[in-house]
mmCIF file of N, CA and C and ligand atoms in Angstrom:
data_model
loop_
_atom_site.group_PDB
_atom_site.id
_atom_site.type_symbol
_atom_site.label_atom_id
_atom_site.label_comp_id
_atom_site.label_asym_id
_atom_site.label_seq_id
_atom_site.Cartn_x
_atom_site.Cartn_y
_atom_site.Cartn_z
ATOM 1 N N MET Z 20 -39.561 19.419 138.554
ATOM 2 C CA MET Z 20 -39.176 19.255 137.189
ATOM 3 C C MET Z 20 -37.257 20.947 138.205
ATOM 4 N N SER Z 21 -35.886 20.675 137.726
ATOM 5 C CA SER Z 21 -35.489 22.471 138.067
ATOM 6 C C SER Z 21 -34.343 21.463 137.243
ATOM 7 N N THR Z 22 -32.989 22.320 137.430
ATOM 8 C CA THR Z 22 -32.059 22.568 136.536
ATOM 9 C C THR Z 22 -30.822 22.956 137.054
ATOM 10 N N ALA Z 23 -30.013 22.243 135.955
ATOM 11 C CA ALA Z 23 -28.661 21.873 137.231
ATOM 12 C C ALA Z 23 -27.967 22.781 136.328
ATOM 13 N N LYS Z 24 -26.895 23.799 136.526
ATOM 14 C CA LYS Z 24 -25.352 23.640 135.916
ATOM 15 C C LYS Z 24 -24.728 23.190 135.612
ATOM 16 N N GLY Z 25 -23.702 22.924 134.532
ATOM 17 C CA GLY Z 25 -22.509 22.852 134.618
ATOM 18 C C GLY Z 25 -21.095 23.226 133.755
ATOM 19 N N SER Z 26 -20.096 23.344 133.743
ATOM 20 C CA SER Z 26 -18.674 23.806 133.467
ATOM 21 C C SER Z 26 -17.873 23.150 132.631
ATOM 22 N N CYS Z 27 -16.998 22.936 131.924
ATOM 23 C CA CYS Z 27 -15.845 23.154 132.029
ATOM 24 C C CYS Z 27 -14.671 23.803 132.642
ATOM 25 N N LEU Z 28 -12.972 23.152 132.930
ATOM 26 C CA LEU Z 28 -12.009 23.608 133.513
ATOM 27 C C LEU Z 28 -12.503 25.639 133.846
ATOM 28 N N CYS Z 29 -11.893 25.910 132.243
ATOM 29 C CA CYS Z 29 -11.748 26.934 131.945
ATOM 30 C C CYS Z 29 -13.203 27.827 131.753
ATOM 31 N N ASN Z 30 -14.386 26.850 131.774
ATOM 32 C CA ASN Z 30 -15.573 27.215 131.718
ATOM 33 C C ASN Z 30 -15.824 28.131 130.181
ATOM 34 N N SER Z 31 -15.488 27.791 129.345
ATOM 35 C CA SER Z 31 -16.206 28.254 128.238
ATOM 36 C C SER Z 31 -16.990 27.416 127.621
ATOM 37 N N VAL Z 32 -16.978 27.015 128.218
ATOM 38 C CA VAL Z 32 -18.406 25.667 127.699
ATOM 39 C C VAL Z 32 -19.446 25.374 128.995
ATOM 40 N N THR Z 33 -20.461 25.389 128.837
ATOM 41 C CA THR Z 33 -21.601 25.495 130.211
ATOM 42 C C THR Z 33 -22.815 24.856 129.378
ATOM 43 N N TYR Z 34 -23.336 24.391 130.368
ATOM 44 C CA TYR Z 34 -24.738 23.660 129.764
ATOM 45 C C TYR Z 34 -25.542 23.771 130.975
ATOM 46 N N GLU Z 35 -26.606 23.162 130.613
ATOM 47 C CA GLU Z 35 -27.768 23.202 131.390
ATOM 48 C C GLU Z 35 -28.731 22.177 131.435
ATOM 49 N N VAL Z 36 -28.881 20.777 132.544
ATOM 50 C CA VAL Z 36 -29.483 19.503 132.479
ATOM 51 C C VAL Z 36 -31.082 20.123 133.420
ATOM 52 N N GLU Z 37 -31.996 19.750 132.981
ATOM 53 C CA GLU Z 37 -33.312 19.116 133.993
ATOM 54 C C GLU Z 37 -32.697 17.349 135.022
ATOM 55 N N VAL Z 38 -33.278 18.049 135.984
ATOM 56 C CA VAL Z 38 -32.660 17.791 137.178
ATOM 57 C C VAL Z 38 -33.773 16.947 137.922
ATOM 58 N N PRO Z 39 -34.309 15.851 138.555
ATOM 59 C CA PRO Z 39 -33.277 15.145 138.481
ATOM 60 C C PRO Z 39 -32.748 13.790 137.590
ATOM 61 N N PHE Z 40 -31.721 13.391 137.592
ATOM 62 C CA PHE Z 40 -31.379 12.011 137.099
ATOM 63 C C PHE Z 40 -32.761 11.023 136.756
ATOM 64 N N GLU Z 41 -32.213 10.545 135.291
ATOM 65 C CA GLU Z 41 -32.739 8.410 135.067
ATOM 66 C C GLU Z 41 -32.172 8.718 136.107
ATOM 67 N N ARG Z 42 -30.775 7.904 136.206
ATOM 68 C CA ARG Z 42 -29.651 6.872 137.028
ATOM 69 C C ARG Z 42 -28.772 7.933 137.009
ATOM 70 N N PHE Z 43 -28.199 6.879 138.197
ATOM 71 C CA PHE Z 43 -26.997 8.491 138.484
ATOM 72 C C PHE Z 43 -26.332 6.738 138.860
ATOM 73 N N MET Z 44 -25.095 6.689 138.295
ATOM 74 C CA MET Z 44 -23.720 5.374 139.006
ATOM 75 C C MET Z 44 -21.860 6.022 138.610
ATOM 76 N N TYR Z 45 -21.977 4.994 138.963
ATOM 77 C CA TYR Z 45 -20.267 4.996 138.747
ATOM 78 C C TYR Z 45 -20.136 4.087 138.183
ATOM 79 N N CYS Z 46 -19.388 4.329 137.118
ATOM 80 C CA CYS Z 46 -18.688 2.913 136.630
ATOM 81 C C CYS Z 46 -16.612 2.557 136.876
ATOM 82 N N HIS Z 47 -16.636 1.503 137.389
ATOM 83 C CA HIS Z 47 -15.970 1.171 136.897
ATOM 84 C C HIS Z 47 -14.236 0.710 136.401
ATOM 85 N N CYS Z 48 -14.957 0.770 134.523
ATOM 86 C CA CYS Z 48 -14.782 -0.241 133.221
ATOM 87 C C CYS Z 48 -13.484 0.871 133.603
ATOM 88 N N GLN Z 49 -12.589 0.332 132.717
ATOM 89 C CA GLN Z 49 -11.596 0.362 131.935
ATOM 90 C C GLN Z 49 -11.057 1.103 131.375
ATOM 91 N N ARG Z 50 -12.205 1.267 130.536
ATOM 92 C CA ARG Z 50 -12.307 2.774 129.460
ATOM 93 C C ARG Z 50 -12.602 4.026 130.277
ATOM 94 N N CYS Z 51 -14.172 3.136 131.366
ATOM 95 C CA CYS Z 51 -13.861 4.783 132.132
ATOM 96 C C CYS Z 51 -13.043 5.593 133.370
ATOM 97 N N ARG Z 52 -11.953 4.096 133.199
ATOM 98 C CA ARG Z 52 -10.611 4.112 133.875
ATOM 99 C C ARG Z 52 -9.658 5.001 133.594
ATOM 100 N N LYS Z 53 -9.749 4.811 132.173
ATOM 101 C CA LYS Z 53 -8.843 5.579 131.734
ATOM 102 C C LYS Z 53 -9.090 7.121 130.776
ATOM 103 N N ALA Z 54 -10.493 7.299 130.314
ATOM 104 C CA ALA Z 54 -11.009 8.043 130.411
ATOM 105 C C ALA Z 54 -11.282 9.535 131.667
ATOM 106 N N THR Z 55 -11.235 9.024 132.038
ATOM 107 C CA THR Z 55 -11.531 10.242 133.712
ATOM 108 C C THR Z 55 -10.543 9.808 134.224
ATOM 109 N N GLY Z 56 -9.027 9.519 134.143
ATOM 110 C CA GLY Z 56 -7.991 8.855 134.811
ATOM 111 C C GLY Z 56 -7.670 9.335 136.422
ATOM 112 N N SER Z 57 -9.020 8.290 136.837
ATOM 113 C CA SER Z 57 -9.869 7.904 138.034
ATOM 114 C C SER Z 57 -10.504 6.495 138.176
ATOM 115 N N PRO Z 58 -10.247 6.201 139.686
ATOM 116 C CA PRO Z 58 -11.229 4.684 140.002
ATOM 117 C C PRO Z 58 -12.358 4.225 139.079
ATOM 118 N N HIS Z 59 -13.534 5.625 138.625
ATOM 119 C CA HIS Z 59 -14.436 5.201 137.995
ATOM 120 C C HIS Z 59 -14.737 6.495 137.942
ATOM 121 N N ALA Z 60 -16.227 7.015 136.537
ATOM 122 C CA ALA Z 60 -16.382 7.634 136.814
ATOM 123 C C ALA Z 60 -17.462 7.992 137.485
ATOM 124 N N SER Z 61 -18.143 9.063 137.063
ATOM 125 C CA SER Z 61 -19.615 9.233 137.613
ATOM 126 C C SER Z 61 -20.863 10.024 137.131
ATOM 127 N N ASN Z 62 -21.972 8.965 136.261
ATOM 128 C CA ASN Z 62 -21.834 9.760 136.025
ATOM 129 C C ASN Z 62 -23.624 9.353 136.030
ATOM 130 N N GLY Z 63 -24.378 10.957 135.683
ATOM 131 C CA GLY Z 63 -25.800 10.811 135.532
ATOM 132 C C GLY Z 63 -26.482 10.881 134.389
ATOM 133 N N PHE Z 64 -27.179 10.476 134.289
ATOM 134 C CA PHE Z 64 -28.350 9.613 132.582
ATOM 135 C C PHE Z 64 -29.393 10.891 132.538
ATOM 136 N N VAL Z 65 -29.676 11.493 131.668
ATOM 137 C CA VAL Z 65 -30.979 12.408 131.341
ATOM 138 C C VAL Z 65 -31.307 12.030 129.883
ATOM 139 N N LYS Z 66 -32.838 12.194 128.797
ATOM 140 C CA LYS Z 66 -32.537 12.228 127.851
ATOM 141 C C LYS Z 66 -32.965 13.110 127.416
ATOM 142 N N ARG Z 67 -31.691 13.369 126.215
ATOM 143 C CA ARG Z 67 -30.891 14.240 125.830
ATOM 144 C C ARG Z 67 -31.786 15.483 124.835
ATOM 145 N N ASP Z 68 -33.232 15.721 124.891
ATOM 146 C CA ASP Z 68 -33.972 16.524 124.989
ATOM 147 C C ASP Z 68 -34.483 17.887 126.675
ATOM 148 N N LYS Z 69 -33.797 17.537 127.846
ATOM 149 C CA LYS Z 69 -33.601 17.803 128.525
ATOM 150 C C LYS Z 69 -32.089 18.020 128.586
ATOM 151 N N PHE Z 70 -31.492 18.458 127.895
ATOM 152 C CA PHE Z 70 -30.081 18.439 128.065
ATOM 153 C C PHE Z 70 -29.637 20.049 126.710
ATOM 154 N N ARG Z 71 -28.871 21.297 127.966
ATOM 155 C CA ARG Z 71 -28.895 22.278 126.294
ATOM 156 C C ARG Z 71 -27.530 22.746 126.570
ATOM 157 N N TRP Z 72 -26.833 23.135 125.292
ATOM 158 C CA TRP Z 72 -25.267 23.927 125.597
ATOM 159 C C TRP Z 72 -26.200 24.936 125.692
ATOM 160 N N LEU Z 73 -25.144 25.572 126.483
ATOM 161 C CA LEU Z 73 -25.491 27.216 126.717
ATOM 162 C C LEU Z 73 -24.198 28.043 126.497
ATOM 163 N N THR Z 74 -22.914 28.150 127.031
ATOM 164 C CA THR Z 74 -22.136 29.259 125.571
ATOM 165 C C THR Z 74 -20.784 27.798 125.489
ATOM 166 N N GLY Z 75 -20.370 28.048 123.960
ATOM 167 C CA GLY Z 75 -19.050 27.336 124.086
ATOM 168 C C GLY Z 75 -19.245 25.739 122.718
ATOM 169 N N GLU Z 76 -20.348 25.376 123.041
ATOM 170 C CA GLU Z 76 -20.558 24.318 122.032
ATOM 171 C C GLU Z 76 -19.523 24.483 121.269
ATOM 172 N N ASN Z 77 -19.229 25.354 120.495
ATOM 173 C CA ASN Z 77 -17.857 25.015 119.478
ATOM 174 C C ASN Z 77 -16.840 24.452 119.613
ATOM 175 N N LEU Z 78 -16.142 24.935 120.662
ATOM 176 C CA LEU Z 78 -15.531 23.930 121.749
ATOM 177 C C LEU Z 78 -15.250 22.568 122.124
ATOM 178 N N VAL Z 79 -16.766 21.771 121.868
ATOM 179 C CA VAL Z 79 -16.529 20.850 121.876
ATOM 180 C C VAL Z 79 -16.291 19.447 121.530
ATOM 181 N N ARG Z 80 -15.536 18.727 121.607
ATOM 182 C CA ARG Z 80 -14.381 17.806 120.643
ATOM 183 C C ARG Z 80 -15.382 16.865 121.072
ATOM 184 N N ARG Z 81 -15.630 15.140 120.461
ATOM 185 C CA ARG Z 81 -15.762 14.294 120.963
ATOM 186 C C ARG Z 81 -15.046 12.853 119.950
ATOM 187 N N TYR Z 82 -14.591 12.089 121.043
ATOM 188 C CA TYR Z 82 -14.196 11.332 120.392
ATOM 189 C C TYR Z 82 -14.797 9.094 120.336
ATOM 190 N N ASP Z 83 -15.312 8.813 119.947
ATOM 191 C CA ASP Z 83 -15.572 7.394 119.421
ATOM 192 C C ASP Z 83 -15.341 6.333 119.734
ATOM 193 N N LEU Z 84 -14.969 5.753 120.339
ATOM 194 C CA LEU Z 84 -14.131 4.607 120.959
ATOM 195 C C LEU Z 84 -13.961 3.824 119.367
ATOM 196 N N PRO Z 85 -12.789 2.879 118.235
ATOM 197 C CA PRO Z 85 -13.955 2.835 117.558
ATOM 198 C C PRO Z 85 -14.541 1.097 117.456
ATOM 199 N N GLU Z 86 -13.705 0.632 118.914
ATOM 200 C CA GLU Z 86 -13.970 -0.578 118.917
ATOM 201 C C GLU Z 86 -14.782 -0.984 119.973
ATOM 202 N N ALA Z 87 -15.416 0.099 120.769
ATOM 203 C CA ALA Z 87 -16.337 -0.185 121.541
ATOM 204 C C ALA Z 87 -17.853 0.125 120.296
ATOM 205 N N LYS Z 88 -18.629 -0.614 121.135
ATOM 206 C CA LYS Z 88 -20.756 -1.088 120.353
ATOM 207 C C LYS Z 88 -20.707 1.076 120.383
ATOM 208 N N ARG Z 89 -20.927 1.746 122.528
ATOM 209 C CA ARG Z 89 -21.339 2.492 122.618
ATOM 210 C C ARG Z 89 -19.939 2.917 123.349
ATOM 211 N N PHE Z 90 -18.422 3.018 123.141
ATOM 212 C CA PHE Z 90 -18.274 4.384 124.605
ATOM 213 C C PHE Z 90 -18.129 5.474 123.572
ATOM 214 N N ALA Z 91 -17.986 6.608 124.244
ATOM 215 C CA ALA Z 91 -17.974 7.759 123.769
ATOM 216 C C ALA Z 91 -17.506 8.962 124.940
ATOM 217 N N LEU Z 92 -16.691 10.097 124.313
ATOM 218 C CA LEU Z 92 -16.056 10.898 124.836
ATOM 219 C C LEU Z 92 -16.552 12.487 124.349
ATOM 220 N N GLN Z 93 -16.674 13.054 124.847
ATOM 221 C CA GLN Z 93 -16.727 15.218 124.486
ATOM 222 C C GLN Z 93 -16.002 15.210 125.519
ATOM 223 N N ASN Z 94 -15.151 16.729 124.935
ATOM 224 C CA ASN Z 94 -13.790 17.470 125.700
ATOM 225 C C ASN Z 94 -14.411 18.377 125.163
ATOM 226 N N CYS Z 95 -13.974 19.585 126.660
ATOM 227 C CA CYS Z 95 -13.381 20.817 125.928
ATOM 228 C C CYS Z 95 -12.038 21.343 125.075
ATOM 229 N N SER Z 96 -12.462 21.507 123.888
ATOM 230 C CA SER Z 96 -10.466 21.540 123.531
ATOM 231 C C SER Z 96 -10.194 22.666 123.435
ATOM 232 N N ASN Z 97 -10.230 23.727 124.665
ATOM 233 C CA ASN Z 97 -9.819 24.347 125.492
ATOM 234 C C ASN Z 97 -8.579 23.777 126.864
ATOM 235 N N CYS Z 98 -9.051 23.257 127.568
ATOM 236 C CA CYS Z 98 -8.432 22.921 128.391
ATOM 237 C C CYS Z 98 -8.725 21.590 128.825
ATOM 238 N N GLY Z 99 -9.037 20.052 128.502
ATOM 239 C CA GLY Z 99 -9.046 19.174 127.813
ATOM 240 C C GLY Z 99 -10.283 18.306 129.125
ATOM 241 N N SER Z 100 -10.951 19.330 129.959
ATOM 242 C CA SER Z 100 -12.481 18.413 130.787
ATOM 243 C C SER Z 100 -12.575 17.762 129.587
ATOM 244 N N LYS Z 101 -13.603 16.768 130.684
ATOM 245 C CA LYS Z 101 -15.419 15.292 130.332
ATOM 246 C C LYS Z 101 -16.003 16.767 130.097
ATOM 247 N N LEU Z 102 -16.899 16.529 129.665
ATOM 248 C CA LEU Z 102 -18.371 16.693 129.002
ATOM 249 C C LEU Z 102 -19.199 16.618 128.779
ATOM 250 N N PRO Z 103 -20.000 16.107 129.024
ATOM 251 C CA PRO Z 103 -21.635 15.306 128.797
ATOM 252 C C PRO Z 103 -20.913 15.037 127.003
ATOM 253 N N HIS Z 104 -22.364 13.834 127.223
ATOM 254 C CA HIS Z 104 -21.393 13.015 125.823
ATOM 255 C C HIS Z 104 -23.338 12.611 125.128
ATOM 256 N N HIS Z 105 -23.562 12.556 124.141
ATOM 257 C CA HIS Z 105 -25.106 12.006 124.201
ATOM 258 C C HIS Z 105 -24.694 11.559 123.061
ATOM 259 N N THR Z 106 -25.278 9.580 124.137
ATOM 260 C CA THR Z 106 -25.056 8.223 123.478
ATOM 261 C C THR Z 106 -25.304 8.232 122.321
ATOM 262 N N ARG Z 107 -24.744 7.076 121.238
ATOM 263 C CA ARG Z 107 -24.470 6.990 120.063
ATOM 264 C C ARG Z 107 -25.826 6.907 119.454
ATOM 265 N N ASP Z 108 -26.849 6.143 120.014
ATOM 266 C CA ASP Z 108 -28.299 6.378 119.732
ATOM 267 C C ASP Z 108 -29.313 7.946 119.525
ATOM 268 N N GLY Z 109 -28.334 8.495 119.938
ATOM 269 C CA GLY Z 109 -28.447 10.462 119.832
ATOM 270 C C GLY Z 109 -30.130 10.208 121.093
ATOM 271 N N SER Z 110 -30.229 9.319 121.973
ATOM 272 C CA SER Z 110 -31.444 9.860 122.962
ATOM 273 C C SER Z 110 -30.963 10.338 123.758
ATOM 274 N N MET Z 111 -29.713 9.403 124.550
ATOM 275 C CA MET Z 111 -30.024 9.971 125.682
ATOM 276 C C MET Z 111 -28.298 10.846 126.241
ATOM 277 N N MET Z 112 -27.919 11.721 127.287
ATOM 278 C CA MET Z 112 -27.412 12.251 127.355
ATOM 279 C C MET Z 112 -26.243 11.518 129.181
ATOM 280 N N VAL Z 113 -25.299 11.648 128.608
ATOM 281 C CA VAL Z 113 -24.314 11.524 130.100
ATOM 282 C C VAL Z 113 -23.589 12.116 130.591
ATOM 283 N N ILE Z 114 -23.887 12.596 131.751
ATOM 284 C CA ILE Z 114 -23.217 13.930 132.306
ATOM 285 C C ILE Z 114 -22.110 13.451 133.254
ATOM 286 N N PRO Z 115 -21.179 14.036 133.587
ATOM 287 C CA PRO Z 115 -20.554 13.236 134.181
ATOM 288 C C PRO Z 115 -20.041 14.819 135.077
ATOM 289 N N THR Z 116 -19.977 14.154 136.604
ATOM 290 C CA THR Z 116 -21.107 14.724 137.066
ATOM 291 C C THR Z 116 -20.385 15.599 137.995
ATOM 292 N N GLY Z 117 -19.454 15.407 138.008
ATOM 293 C CA GLY Z 117 -18.583 16.588 138.746
ATOM 294 C C GLY Z 117 -18.136 17.719 137.839
ATOM 295 N N THR Z 118 -18.758 17.882 136.334
ATOM 296 C CA THR Z 118 -18.802 19.342 135.492
ATOM 297 C C THR Z 118 -19.784 19.982 136.267
ATOM 298 N N LEU Z 119 -20.467 19.234 136.915
ATOM 299 C CA LEU Z 119 -21.532 20.005 138.140
ATOM 300 C C LEU Z 119 -21.872 21.307 138.350
ATOM 301 N N ASP Z 120 -22.263 22.238 138.701
ATOM 302 C CA ASP Z 120 -21.690 23.753 139.617
ATOM 303 C C ASP Z 120 -22.564 23.905 140.416
ATOM 304 N N GLU Z 121 -23.764 23.121 140.642
ATOM 305 C CA GLU Z 121 -25.214 23.307 141.081
ATOM 306 C C GLU Z 121 -25.127 21.912 142.004
ATOM 307 N N ASP Z 122 -26.641 21.125 142.663
ATOM 308 C CA ASP Z 122 -27.052 20.237 143.108
ATOM 309 C C ASP Z 122 -27.500 19.780 142.478
ATOM 310 N N PRO Z 123 -27.534 18.889 141.501
ATOM 311 C CA PRO Z 123 -28.495 17.841 141.450
ATOM 312 C C PRO Z 123 -29.606 17.368 142.004
ATOM 313 N N GLY Z 124 -30.123 16.789 142.988
ATOM 314 C CA GLY Z 124 -30.235 16.125 143.544
ATOM 315 C C GLY Z 124 -30.594 15.263 143.745
ATOM 316 N N SER Z 125 -30.094 14.742 142.395
ATOM 317 C CA SER Z 125 -29.766 12.718 142.649
ATOM 318 C C SER Z 125 -28.756 12.331 143.596
ATOM 319 N N ARG Z 126 -28.383 11.341 144.288
ATOM 320 C CA ARG Z 126 -27.452 11.049 144.295
ATOM 321 C C ARG Z 126 -27.469 9.731 143.716
ATOM 322 N N PRO Z 127 -25.269 8.846 143.960
ATOM 323 C CA PRO Z 127 -25.514 8.025 142.601
ATOM 324 C C PRO Z 127 -26.102 6.576 143.833
ATOM 325 N N GLN Z 128 -26.886 6.050 143.213
ATOM 326 C CA GLN Z 128 -27.551 4.753 142.944
ATOM 327 C C GLN Z 128 -26.953 3.895 143.196
ATOM 328 N N ALA Z 129 -26.073 3.407 142.206
ATOM 329 C CA ALA Z 129 -25.225 1.569 142.332
ATOM 330 C C ALA Z 129 -23.917 2.133 141.267
ATOM 331 N N ILE Z 130 -23.233 0.753 141.892
ATOM 332 C CA ILE Z 130 -21.799 1.005 140.884
ATOM 333 C C ILE Z 130 -21.753 -0.763 139.414
ATOM 334 N N VAL Z 131 -21.383 0.098 138.232
ATOM 335 C CA VAL Z 131 -21.520 -1.232 137.254
ATOM 336 C C VAL Z 131 -19.972 -1.445 137.467
ATOM 337 N N PHE Z 132 -19.715 -2.289 137.021
ATOM 338 C CA PHE Z 132 -17.952 -2.959 136.486
ATOM 339 C C PHE Z 132 -17.148 -3.062 137.991
ATOM 340 N N TRP Z 133 -17.857 -3.386 138.720
ATOM 341 C CA TRP Z 133 -17.275 -2.891 139.994
ATOM 342 C C TRP Z 133 -16.621 -4.011 139.863
ATOM 343 N N GLY Z 134 -16.279 -5.103 139.175
ATOM 344 C CA GLY Z 134 -15.585 -6.551 138.975
ATOM 345 C C GLY Z 134 -14.384 -5.847 138.233
ATOM 346 N N SER Z 135 -14.518 -4.902 137.558
ATOM 347 C CA SER Z 135 -13.255 -4.251 136.429
ATOM 348 C C SER Z 135 -12.223 -3.681 137.658
ATOM 349 N N ARG Z 136 -12.921 -2.798 138.778
ATOM 350 C CA ARG Z 136 -12.195 -2.312 139.939
ATOM 351 C C ARG Z 136 -10.800 -2.172 139.573
ATOM 352 N N ALA Z 137 -10.411 -1.054 139.643
ATOM 353 C CA ALA Z 137 -8.012 -1.245 139.452
ATOM 354 C C ALA Z 137 -8.200 -1.855 141.618
ATOM 355 N N PRO Z 138 -6.979 -2.710 141.119
ATOM 356 C CA PRO Z 138 -6.706 -3.022 142.320
ATOM 357 C C PRO Z 138 -6.424 -2.266 143.649
ATOM 358 N N TRP Z 139 -6.327 -1.561 142.881
ATOM 359 C CA TRP Z 139 -5.845 -0.404 144.825
ATOM 360 C C TRP Z 139 -6.599 1.014 144.967
ATOM 361 N N PHE Z 140 -8.658 1.210 144.291
ATOM 362 C CA PHE Z 140 -9.701 0.968 144.723
ATOM 363 C C PHE Z 140 -9.569 0.467 146.591
ATOM 364 N N THR Z 141 -9.493 1.920 146.932
ATOM 365 C CA THR Z 141 -10.152 1.886 148.001
ATOM 366 C C THR Z 141 -11.363 3.210 148.565
ATOM 367 N N ASP Z 142 -12.694 2.296 149.481
ATOM 368 C CA ASP Z 142 -14.028 2.810 149.357
ATOM 369 C C ASP Z 142 -12.669 4.155 150.660
ATOM 370 N N CYS Z 143 -13.510 4.997 150.076
ATOM 371 C CA CYS Z 143 -14.101 6.043 150.895
ATOM 372 C C CYS Z 143 -13.818 5.768 152.340
ATOM 373 N N SER Z 144 -15.206 5.345 152.718
ATOM 374 C CA SER Z 144 -15.152 5.146 154.541
ATOM 375 C C SER Z 144 -13.222 4.859 155.312
ATOM 376 N N GLU Z 145 -12.447 3.861 154.360
ATOM 377 C CA GLU Z 145 -11.211 3.745 155.035
ATOM 378 C C GLU Z 145 -10.649 5.335 155.268
ATOM 379 N N MET Z 146 -10.652 5.766 154.240
ATOM 380 C CA MET Z 146 -9.194 7.055 155.011
ATOM 381 C C MET Z 146 -9.332 7.931 155.281
ATOM 382 N N THR Z 147 -7.845 8.722 155.874
ATOM 383 C CA THR Z 147 -8.065 10.108 156.725
ATOM 384 C C THR Z 147 -9.122 10.931 155.539
ATOM 385 N N LYS Z 148 -9.384 11.863 156.243
ATOM 386 C CA LYS Z 148 -9.910 12.560 155.186
ATOM 387 C C LYS Z 148 -10.152 14.092 156.297
ATOM 388 N N HIS Z 149 -9.258 15.217 155.169
ATOM 389 C CA HIS Z 149 -8.667 16.598 155.351
ATOM 390 C C HIS Z 149 -10.188 17.775 154.353
ATOM 391 N N GLU Z 150 -10.361 18.972 155.475
ATOM 392 C CA GLU Z 150 -11.121 19.488 154.533
ATOM 393 C C GLU Z 150 -10.124 20.067 153.752
ATOM 394 N N GLU Z 151 -9.019 20.169 153.517
ATOM 395 C CA GLU Z 151 -8.377 21.109 152.168
ATOM 396 C C GLU Z 151 -7.031 20.135 152.250
ATOM 397 N N MET Z 152 -5.952 20.657 150.555
ATOM 398 C CA MET Z 152 -4.360 19.752 150.883
ATOM 399 C C MET Z 152 -3.895 19.936 152.402
ATOM 400 N N PRO Z 153 -3.682 18.801 153.019
ATOM 401 C CA PRO Z 153 -2.661 19.956 154.132
ATOM 402 C C PRO Z 153 -1.368 20.562 153.671
ATOM 403 N N GLY Z 154 -0.837 20.920 154.973
ATOM 404 C CA GLY Z 154 0.513 21.563 154.447
ATOM 405 C C GLY Z 154 1.953 20.507 155.570
HETATM 406 ZN ZN1 ZN O 229 -12.322 24.476 129.406
HETATM 407 ZN ZN1 ZN O 230 -17.272 2.519 132.183
#
């Protein structure tokens, strides 16, 4: 067991999680696409006791989607970044892996809600790659 730290964009909220993740997957469901503004969410899952906030917990805002059985998210009320959230039953933490500042050691194993992917979604292997934004 080791730990990986993460933070929001404004760095007010920081956390630490014990890794590796139990599960690590990309989710293409419409809710995740809306919540992330991206083609898919990238989430790691750990038991809740493997997670702790380090700073800024008072800035963490939660949203439980009313019509959903499970869907929830948390974000930083200062910068708006998505942050880890606990599942509604309280047993697990869902870590949006883009917020990690360290390598969790785990790699994504599965894609879920592939059937809901955006029509414009393109596999990265088919795209031109630049190390940074080209001029
Ligand atoms: Zn923030
Ligand atoms: Zn999803």
